[in-house]
C-alpha positions as semicolon CSV with decimal commas, in nm:
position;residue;x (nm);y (nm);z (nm)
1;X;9,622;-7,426;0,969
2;X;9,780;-7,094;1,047
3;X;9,641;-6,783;0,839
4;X;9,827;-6,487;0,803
5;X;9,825;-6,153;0,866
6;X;9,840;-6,042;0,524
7;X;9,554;-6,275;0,370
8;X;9,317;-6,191;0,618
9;X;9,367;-5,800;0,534
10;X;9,369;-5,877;0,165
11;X;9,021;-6,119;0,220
12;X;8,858;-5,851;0,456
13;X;8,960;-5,562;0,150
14;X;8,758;-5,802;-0,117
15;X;8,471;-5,839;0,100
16;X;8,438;-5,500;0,266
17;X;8,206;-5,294;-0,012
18;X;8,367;-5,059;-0,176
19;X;8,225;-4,635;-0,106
20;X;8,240;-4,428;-0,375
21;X;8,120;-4,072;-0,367
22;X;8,089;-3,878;-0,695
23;X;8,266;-3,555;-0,786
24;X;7,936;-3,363;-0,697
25;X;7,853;-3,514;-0,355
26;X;8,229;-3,449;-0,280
27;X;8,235;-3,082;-0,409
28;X;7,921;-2,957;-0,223
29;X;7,612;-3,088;-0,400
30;X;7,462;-2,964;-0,682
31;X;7,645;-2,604;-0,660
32;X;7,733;-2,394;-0,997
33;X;8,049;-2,282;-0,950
34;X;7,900;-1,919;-0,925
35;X;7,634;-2,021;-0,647
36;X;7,969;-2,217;-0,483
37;X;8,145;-1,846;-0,456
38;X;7,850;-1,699;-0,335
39;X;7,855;-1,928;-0,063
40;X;8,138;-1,912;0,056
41;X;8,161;-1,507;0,065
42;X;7,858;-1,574;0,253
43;X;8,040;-1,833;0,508
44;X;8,376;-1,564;0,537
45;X;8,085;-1,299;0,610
46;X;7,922;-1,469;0,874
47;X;8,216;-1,576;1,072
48;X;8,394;-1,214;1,080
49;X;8,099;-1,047;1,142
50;X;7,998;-1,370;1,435
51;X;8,419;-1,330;1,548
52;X;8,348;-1,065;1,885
53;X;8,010;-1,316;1,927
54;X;8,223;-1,642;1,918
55;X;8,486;-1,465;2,155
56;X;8,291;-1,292;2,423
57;X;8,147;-1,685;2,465
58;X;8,478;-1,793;2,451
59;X;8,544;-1,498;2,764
60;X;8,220;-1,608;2,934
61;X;8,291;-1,954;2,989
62;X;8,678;-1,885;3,081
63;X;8,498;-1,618;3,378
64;X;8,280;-1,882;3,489
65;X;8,532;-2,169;3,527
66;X;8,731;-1,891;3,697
67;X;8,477;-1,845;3,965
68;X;8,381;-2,221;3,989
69;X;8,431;-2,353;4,343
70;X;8,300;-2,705;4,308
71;X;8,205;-2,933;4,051
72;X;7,831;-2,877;4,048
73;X;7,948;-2,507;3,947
74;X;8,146;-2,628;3,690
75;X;7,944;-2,848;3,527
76;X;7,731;-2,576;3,508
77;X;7,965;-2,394;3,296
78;X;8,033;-2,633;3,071
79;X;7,630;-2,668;3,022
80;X;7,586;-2,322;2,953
81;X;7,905;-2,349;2,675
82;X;7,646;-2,615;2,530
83;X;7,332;-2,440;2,513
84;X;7,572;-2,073;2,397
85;X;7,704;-2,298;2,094
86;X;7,434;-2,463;2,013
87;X;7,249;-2,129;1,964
88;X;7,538;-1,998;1,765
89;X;7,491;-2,284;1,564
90;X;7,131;-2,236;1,507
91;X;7,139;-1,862;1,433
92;X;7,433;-1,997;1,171
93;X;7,257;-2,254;1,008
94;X;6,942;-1,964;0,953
95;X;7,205;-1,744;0,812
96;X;7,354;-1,998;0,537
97;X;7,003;-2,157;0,485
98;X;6,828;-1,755;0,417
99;X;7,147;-1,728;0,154
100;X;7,101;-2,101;0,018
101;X;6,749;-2,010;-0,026
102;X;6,810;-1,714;-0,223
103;X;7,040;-1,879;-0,423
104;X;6,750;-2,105;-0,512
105;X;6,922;-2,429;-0,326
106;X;6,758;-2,629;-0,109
107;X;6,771;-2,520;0,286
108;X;7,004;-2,775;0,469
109;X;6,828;-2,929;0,797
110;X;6,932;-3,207;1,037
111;X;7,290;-3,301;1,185
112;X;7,603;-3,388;0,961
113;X;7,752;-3,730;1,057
114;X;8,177;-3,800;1,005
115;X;8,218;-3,715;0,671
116;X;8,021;-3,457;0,637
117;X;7,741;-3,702;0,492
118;X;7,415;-3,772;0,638
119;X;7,285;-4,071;0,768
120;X;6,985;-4,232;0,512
121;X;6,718;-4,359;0,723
């Protein structure tokens, strides 16, 4: 007995559970539409005052692959990238939670997953 194509997509789309996320998860939580704005000044705040920051990394890691003369050397490059965004990263996540804080929202911790949701554990 030959199945096809098409009945095993339309079986797999009954039995695969269906993901909803509501209009508040999809907008950014439990934000007022005032706190939303204030965020997001925030966010454009951080990233042009961050922008010489961001590109004298950006500099750095082009000088060091530059003067790379073996792959040890440029591995090492790439690991110091890492640890440089990483710490951007960090110093960013401070930032937005200080401002979230103030804003009397909870402080976001922990790493986003595809998405942008978190994994429930």
């Amino acid at each position: 007995m030959r199945i096809s194509t098409a009945s095993l997509a339309f079986a797999a789309l009954l039995a695969a559970p269906v993901i909803t996320i509501a209009p508040s998860d999809a907008a950014g939580g439990d934000e007022s539409p005032a706190q939303a704005e204030v965020m997001f000044q925030a966010r454009k705040t951080w990233f042009k005052d961050n922008f010489q920051r961001r590109l004298d990394l950006l500099e750095s890691h082009q000088n060091c692959i530059d003067a790379a003369s073996s792959m040890q050397e440029f591995k090492t490059c790439r690991k110091d990238k890492k640890k440089a965004r990483k710490s951007l990263k960090r110093d960013y996540r401070a930032y937005m939670n200080k401002v979230r804080n103030q804003l009397g929202l909870p402080a976001r911790a922990g790493k986003p997953v595809a998405n942008g949701r978190r994994l429930e554990a």
